[in-house]
Short mmCIF file of N, CA and C in Angstrom, two decimals:
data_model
loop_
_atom_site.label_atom_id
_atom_site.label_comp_id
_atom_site.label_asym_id
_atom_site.label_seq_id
_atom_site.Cartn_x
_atom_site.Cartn_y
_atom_site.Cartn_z
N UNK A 1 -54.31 42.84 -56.17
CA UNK A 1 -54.65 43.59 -54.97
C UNK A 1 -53.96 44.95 -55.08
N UNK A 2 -54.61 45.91 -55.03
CA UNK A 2 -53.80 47.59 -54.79
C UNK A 2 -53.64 47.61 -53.59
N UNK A 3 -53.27 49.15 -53.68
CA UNK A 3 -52.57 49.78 -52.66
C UNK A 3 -53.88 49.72 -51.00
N UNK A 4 -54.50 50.15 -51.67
CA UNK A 4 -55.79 50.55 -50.87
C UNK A 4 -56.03 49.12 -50.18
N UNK A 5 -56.37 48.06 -50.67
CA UNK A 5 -56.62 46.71 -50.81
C UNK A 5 -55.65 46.41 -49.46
N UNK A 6 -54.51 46.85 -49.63
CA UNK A 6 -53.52 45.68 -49.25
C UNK A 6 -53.49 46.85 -47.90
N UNK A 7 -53.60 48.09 -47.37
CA UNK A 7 -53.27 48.60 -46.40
C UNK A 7 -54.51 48.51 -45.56
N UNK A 8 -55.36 48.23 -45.94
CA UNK A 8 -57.17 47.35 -45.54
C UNK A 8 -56.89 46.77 -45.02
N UNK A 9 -55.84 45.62 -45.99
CA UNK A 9 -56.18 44.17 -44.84
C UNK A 9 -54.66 44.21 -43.81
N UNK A 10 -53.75 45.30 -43.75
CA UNK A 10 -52.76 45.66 -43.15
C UNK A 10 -53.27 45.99 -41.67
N UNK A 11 -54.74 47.03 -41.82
CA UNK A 11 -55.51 47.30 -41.31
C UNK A 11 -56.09 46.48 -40.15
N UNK A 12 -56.85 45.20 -40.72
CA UNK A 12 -57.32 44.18 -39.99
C UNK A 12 -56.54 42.96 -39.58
N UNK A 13 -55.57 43.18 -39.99
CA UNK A 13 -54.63 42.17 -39.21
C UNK A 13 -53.88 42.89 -37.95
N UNK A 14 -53.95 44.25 -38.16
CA UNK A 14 -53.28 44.81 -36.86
C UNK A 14 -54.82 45.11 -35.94
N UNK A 15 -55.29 45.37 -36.34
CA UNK A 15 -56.54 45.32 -35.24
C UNK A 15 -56.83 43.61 -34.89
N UNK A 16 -56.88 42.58 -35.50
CA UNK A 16 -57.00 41.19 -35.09
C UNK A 16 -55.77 41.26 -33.93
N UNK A 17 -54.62 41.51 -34.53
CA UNK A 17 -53.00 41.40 -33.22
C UNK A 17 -54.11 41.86 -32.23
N UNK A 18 -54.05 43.12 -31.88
CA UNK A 18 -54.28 44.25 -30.99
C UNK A 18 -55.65 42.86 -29.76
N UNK A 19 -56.43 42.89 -30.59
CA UNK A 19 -57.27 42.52 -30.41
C UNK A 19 -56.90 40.99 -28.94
N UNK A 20 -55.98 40.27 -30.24
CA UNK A 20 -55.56 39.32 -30.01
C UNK A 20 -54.87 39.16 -28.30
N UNK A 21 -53.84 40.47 -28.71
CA UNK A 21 -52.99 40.82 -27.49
C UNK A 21 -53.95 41.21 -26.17
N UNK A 22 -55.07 42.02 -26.22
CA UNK A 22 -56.12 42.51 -25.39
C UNK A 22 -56.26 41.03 -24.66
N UNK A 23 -57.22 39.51 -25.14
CA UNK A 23 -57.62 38.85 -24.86
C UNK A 23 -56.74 38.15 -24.01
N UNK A 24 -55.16 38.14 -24.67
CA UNK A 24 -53.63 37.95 -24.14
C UNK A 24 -54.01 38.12 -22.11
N UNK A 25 -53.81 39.48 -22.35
CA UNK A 25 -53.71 39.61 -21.07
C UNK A 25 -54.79 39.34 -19.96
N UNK A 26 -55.57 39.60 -20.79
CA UNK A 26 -56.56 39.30 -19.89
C UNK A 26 -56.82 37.92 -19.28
N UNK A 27 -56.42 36.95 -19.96
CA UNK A 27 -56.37 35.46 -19.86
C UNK A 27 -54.67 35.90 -18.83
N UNK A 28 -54.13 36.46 -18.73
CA UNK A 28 -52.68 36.21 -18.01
C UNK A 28 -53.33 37.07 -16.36
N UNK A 29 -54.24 37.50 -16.60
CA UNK A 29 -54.89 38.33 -15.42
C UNK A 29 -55.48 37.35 -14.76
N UNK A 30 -56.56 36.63 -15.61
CA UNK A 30 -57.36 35.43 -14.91
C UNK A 30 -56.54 34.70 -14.52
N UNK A 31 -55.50 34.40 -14.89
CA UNK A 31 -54.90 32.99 -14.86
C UNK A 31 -53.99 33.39 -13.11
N UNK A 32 -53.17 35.02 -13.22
CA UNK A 32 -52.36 35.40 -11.59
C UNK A 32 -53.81 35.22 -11.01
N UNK A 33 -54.93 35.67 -10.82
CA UNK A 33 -56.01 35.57 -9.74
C UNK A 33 -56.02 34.46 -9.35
N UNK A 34 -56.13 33.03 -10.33
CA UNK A 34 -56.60 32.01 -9.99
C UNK A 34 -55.45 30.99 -9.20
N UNK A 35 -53.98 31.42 -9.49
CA UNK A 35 -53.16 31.04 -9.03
C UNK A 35 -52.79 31.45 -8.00
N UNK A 36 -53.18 32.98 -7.43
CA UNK A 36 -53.41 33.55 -6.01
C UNK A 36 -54.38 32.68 -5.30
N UNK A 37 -55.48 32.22 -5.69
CA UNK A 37 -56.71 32.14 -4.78
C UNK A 37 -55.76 30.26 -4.51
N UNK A 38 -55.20 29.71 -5.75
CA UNK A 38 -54.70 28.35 -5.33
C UNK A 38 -54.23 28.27 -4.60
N UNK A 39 -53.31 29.24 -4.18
CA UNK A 39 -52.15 29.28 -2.84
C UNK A 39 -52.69 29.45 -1.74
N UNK A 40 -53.97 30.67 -2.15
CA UNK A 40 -54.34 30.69 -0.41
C UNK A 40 -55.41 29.38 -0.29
N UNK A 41 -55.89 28.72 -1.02
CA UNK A 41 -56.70 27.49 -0.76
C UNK A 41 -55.60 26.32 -0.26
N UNK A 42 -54.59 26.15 -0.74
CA UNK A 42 -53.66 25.24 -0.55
C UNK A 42 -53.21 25.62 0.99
N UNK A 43 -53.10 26.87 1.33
CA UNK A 43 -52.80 27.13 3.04
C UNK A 43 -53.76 26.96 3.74
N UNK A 44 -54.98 28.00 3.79
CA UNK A 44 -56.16 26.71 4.16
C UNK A 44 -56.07 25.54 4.46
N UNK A 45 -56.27 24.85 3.50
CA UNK A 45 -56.30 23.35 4.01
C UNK A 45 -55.41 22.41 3.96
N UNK A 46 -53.72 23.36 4.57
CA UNK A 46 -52.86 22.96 5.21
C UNK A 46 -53.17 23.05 6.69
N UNK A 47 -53.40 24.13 6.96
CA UNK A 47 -54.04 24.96 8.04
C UNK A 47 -55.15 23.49 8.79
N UNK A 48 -56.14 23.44 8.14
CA UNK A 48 -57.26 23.13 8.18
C UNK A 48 -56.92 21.46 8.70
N UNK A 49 -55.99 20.84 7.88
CA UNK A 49 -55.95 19.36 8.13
C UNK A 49 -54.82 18.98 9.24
N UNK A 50 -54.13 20.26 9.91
CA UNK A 50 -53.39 20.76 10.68
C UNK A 50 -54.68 20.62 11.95
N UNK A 51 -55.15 20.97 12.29
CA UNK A 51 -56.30 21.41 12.91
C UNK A 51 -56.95 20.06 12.96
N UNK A 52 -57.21 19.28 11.87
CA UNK A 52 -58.42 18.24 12.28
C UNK A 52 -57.03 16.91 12.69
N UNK A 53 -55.98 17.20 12.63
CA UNK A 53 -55.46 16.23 13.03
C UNK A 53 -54.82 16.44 14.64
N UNK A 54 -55.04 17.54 15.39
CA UNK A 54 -54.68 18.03 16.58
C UNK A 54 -56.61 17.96 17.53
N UNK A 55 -57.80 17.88 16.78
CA UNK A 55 -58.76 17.40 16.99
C UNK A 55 -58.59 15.96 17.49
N UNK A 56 -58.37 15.00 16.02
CA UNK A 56 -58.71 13.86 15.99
C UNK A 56 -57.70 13.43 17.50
N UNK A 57 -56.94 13.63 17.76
CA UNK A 57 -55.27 13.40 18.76
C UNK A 57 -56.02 13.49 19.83
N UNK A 58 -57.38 14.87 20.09
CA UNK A 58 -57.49 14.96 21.23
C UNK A 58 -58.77 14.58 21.81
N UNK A 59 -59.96 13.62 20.88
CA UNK A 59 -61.15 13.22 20.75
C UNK A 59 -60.55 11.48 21.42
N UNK A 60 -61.30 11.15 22.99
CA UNK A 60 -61.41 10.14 22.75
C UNK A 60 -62.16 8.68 22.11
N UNK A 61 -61.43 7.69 22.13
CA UNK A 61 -61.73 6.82 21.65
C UNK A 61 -63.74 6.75 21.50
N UNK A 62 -64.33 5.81 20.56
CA UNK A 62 -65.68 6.01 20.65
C UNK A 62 -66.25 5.09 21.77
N UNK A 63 -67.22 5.28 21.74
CA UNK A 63 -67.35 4.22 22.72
C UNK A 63 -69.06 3.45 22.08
N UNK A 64 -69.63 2.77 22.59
CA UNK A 64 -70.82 2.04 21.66
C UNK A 64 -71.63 3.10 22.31
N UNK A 65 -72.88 3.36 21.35
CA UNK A 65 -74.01 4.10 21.55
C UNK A 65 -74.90 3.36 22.72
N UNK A 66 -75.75 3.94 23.50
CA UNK A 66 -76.87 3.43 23.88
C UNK A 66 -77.67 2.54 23.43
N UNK A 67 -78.32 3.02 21.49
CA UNK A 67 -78.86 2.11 21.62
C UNK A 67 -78.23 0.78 20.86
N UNK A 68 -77.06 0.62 20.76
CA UNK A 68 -76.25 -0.40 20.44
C UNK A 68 -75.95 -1.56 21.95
N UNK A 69 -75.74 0.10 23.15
CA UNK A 69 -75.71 -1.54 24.61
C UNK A 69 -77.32 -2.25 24.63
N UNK A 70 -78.15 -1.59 23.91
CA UNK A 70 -79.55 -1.48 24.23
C UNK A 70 -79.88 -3.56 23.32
N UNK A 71 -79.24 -3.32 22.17
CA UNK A 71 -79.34 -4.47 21.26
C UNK A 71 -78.53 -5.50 21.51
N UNK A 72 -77.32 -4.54 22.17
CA UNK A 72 -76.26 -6.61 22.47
C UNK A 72 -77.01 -6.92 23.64
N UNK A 73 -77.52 -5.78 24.48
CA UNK A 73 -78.87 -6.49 25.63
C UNK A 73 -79.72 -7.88 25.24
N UNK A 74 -80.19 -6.91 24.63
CA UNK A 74 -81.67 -7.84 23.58
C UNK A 74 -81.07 -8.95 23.11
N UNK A 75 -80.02 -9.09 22.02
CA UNK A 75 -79.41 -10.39 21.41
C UNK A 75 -79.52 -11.36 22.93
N UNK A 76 -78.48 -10.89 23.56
CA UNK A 76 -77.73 -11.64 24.98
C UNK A 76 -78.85 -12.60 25.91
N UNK A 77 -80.43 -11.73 25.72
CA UNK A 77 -81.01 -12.05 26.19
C UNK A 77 -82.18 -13.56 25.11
N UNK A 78 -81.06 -13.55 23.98
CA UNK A 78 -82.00 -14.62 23.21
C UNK A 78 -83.15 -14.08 22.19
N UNK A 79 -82.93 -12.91 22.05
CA UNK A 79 -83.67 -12.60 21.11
C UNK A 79 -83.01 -11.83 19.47
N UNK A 80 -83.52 -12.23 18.67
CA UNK A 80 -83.00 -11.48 17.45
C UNK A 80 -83.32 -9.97 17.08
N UNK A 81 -81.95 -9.30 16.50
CA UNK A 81 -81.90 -7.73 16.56
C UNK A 81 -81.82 -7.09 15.20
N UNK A 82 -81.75 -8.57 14.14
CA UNK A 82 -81.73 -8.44 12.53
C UNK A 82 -82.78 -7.67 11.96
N UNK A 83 -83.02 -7.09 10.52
CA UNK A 83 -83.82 -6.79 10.54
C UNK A 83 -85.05 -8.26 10.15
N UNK A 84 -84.71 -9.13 10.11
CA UNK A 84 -85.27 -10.19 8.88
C UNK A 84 -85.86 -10.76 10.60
N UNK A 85 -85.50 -11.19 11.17
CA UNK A 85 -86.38 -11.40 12.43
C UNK A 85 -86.57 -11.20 13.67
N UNK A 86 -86.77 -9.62 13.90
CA UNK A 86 -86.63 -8.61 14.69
C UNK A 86 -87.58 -9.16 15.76
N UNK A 87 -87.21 -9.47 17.23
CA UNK A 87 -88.10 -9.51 18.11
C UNK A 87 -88.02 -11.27 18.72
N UNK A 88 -87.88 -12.22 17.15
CA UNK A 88 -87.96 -13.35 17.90
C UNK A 88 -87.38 -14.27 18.60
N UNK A 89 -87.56 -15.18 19.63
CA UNK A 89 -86.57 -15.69 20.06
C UNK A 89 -85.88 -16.66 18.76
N UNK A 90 -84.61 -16.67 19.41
CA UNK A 90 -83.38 -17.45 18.59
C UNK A 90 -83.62 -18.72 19.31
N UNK A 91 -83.61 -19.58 18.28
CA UNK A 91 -83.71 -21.01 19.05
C UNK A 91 -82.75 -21.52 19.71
N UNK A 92 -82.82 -21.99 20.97
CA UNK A 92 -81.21 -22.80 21.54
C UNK A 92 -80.48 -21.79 21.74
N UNK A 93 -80.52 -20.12 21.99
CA UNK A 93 -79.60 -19.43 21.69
C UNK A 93 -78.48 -19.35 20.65
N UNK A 94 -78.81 -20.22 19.27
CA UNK A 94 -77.75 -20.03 18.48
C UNK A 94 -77.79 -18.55 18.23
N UNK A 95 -76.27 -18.72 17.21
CA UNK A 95 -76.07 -17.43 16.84
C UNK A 95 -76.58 -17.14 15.26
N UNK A 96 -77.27 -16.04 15.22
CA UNK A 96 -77.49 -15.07 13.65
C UNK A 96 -76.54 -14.60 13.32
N UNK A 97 -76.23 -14.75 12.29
CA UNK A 97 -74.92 -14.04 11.45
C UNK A 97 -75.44 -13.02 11.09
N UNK A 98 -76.94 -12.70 10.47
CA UNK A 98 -77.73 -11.58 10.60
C UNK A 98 -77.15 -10.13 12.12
N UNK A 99 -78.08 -11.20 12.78
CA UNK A 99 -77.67 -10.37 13.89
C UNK A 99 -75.92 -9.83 14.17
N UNK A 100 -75.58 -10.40 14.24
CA UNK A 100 -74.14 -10.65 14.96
C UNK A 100 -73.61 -9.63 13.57
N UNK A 101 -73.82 -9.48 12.38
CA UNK A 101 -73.19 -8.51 11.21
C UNK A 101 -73.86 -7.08 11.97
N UNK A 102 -74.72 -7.12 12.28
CA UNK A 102 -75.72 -5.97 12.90
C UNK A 102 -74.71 -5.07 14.01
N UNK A 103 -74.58 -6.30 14.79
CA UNK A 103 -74.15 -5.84 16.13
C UNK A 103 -72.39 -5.40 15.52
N UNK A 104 -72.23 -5.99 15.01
CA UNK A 104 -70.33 -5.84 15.17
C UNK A 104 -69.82 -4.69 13.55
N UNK A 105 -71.13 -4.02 13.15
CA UNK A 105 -70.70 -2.76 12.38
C UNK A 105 -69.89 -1.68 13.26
N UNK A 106 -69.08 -0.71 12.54
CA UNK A 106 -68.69 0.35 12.97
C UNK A 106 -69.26 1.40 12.53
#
């Protein structure tokens, strides 16, 4: 290898560094942005679950829908509210486990 040869590739190894170093920072640029935006996401939804828990504190209890009084009606009255036999009477008033899984979801 000569002189010429060897200050060539002296050449392209300092432009590869350079190069190298460029990509450097730029990855150390992305990386402060993304660690800014973490912090303010992390306050957010400190903030945020701050908030749904001063909600939840002040929401009362549920209470059954309409058409849920509408179906323990219907059962009560001897009829089935399942989907498997919607409408008919229950014999003897027993109980459907059908039904009765129906009625006692949350």
């Amino acid at each position: 290898m000569d002189k010429n040869e060897l200050f060539a590739a002296f050449d392209d190894v300092s432009n590869n560094l350079m190069e190298n170093f460029a990509q450097v920072e730029l990855m150390k640029k992305k990386m402060q942005e993304i660690m800014e935006e973490n912090s303010q996401l992390r306050l957010e939804n400190a903030k945020l679950r701050e908030r749904l828990s001063d909600v939840d504190e002040k929401m009362p209890a549920k209470s059954f829908s309409q058409g849920r009084e509408n179906l323990e009606s219907i059962y009560e009255d001897g009829f089935h509210v399942c989907n498997n036999d919607y409408g008919k009477r229950r014999d003897n008033n027993e109980d459907c486990l059908f039904c009765m899984e129906l009625l006692n979801r949350e």
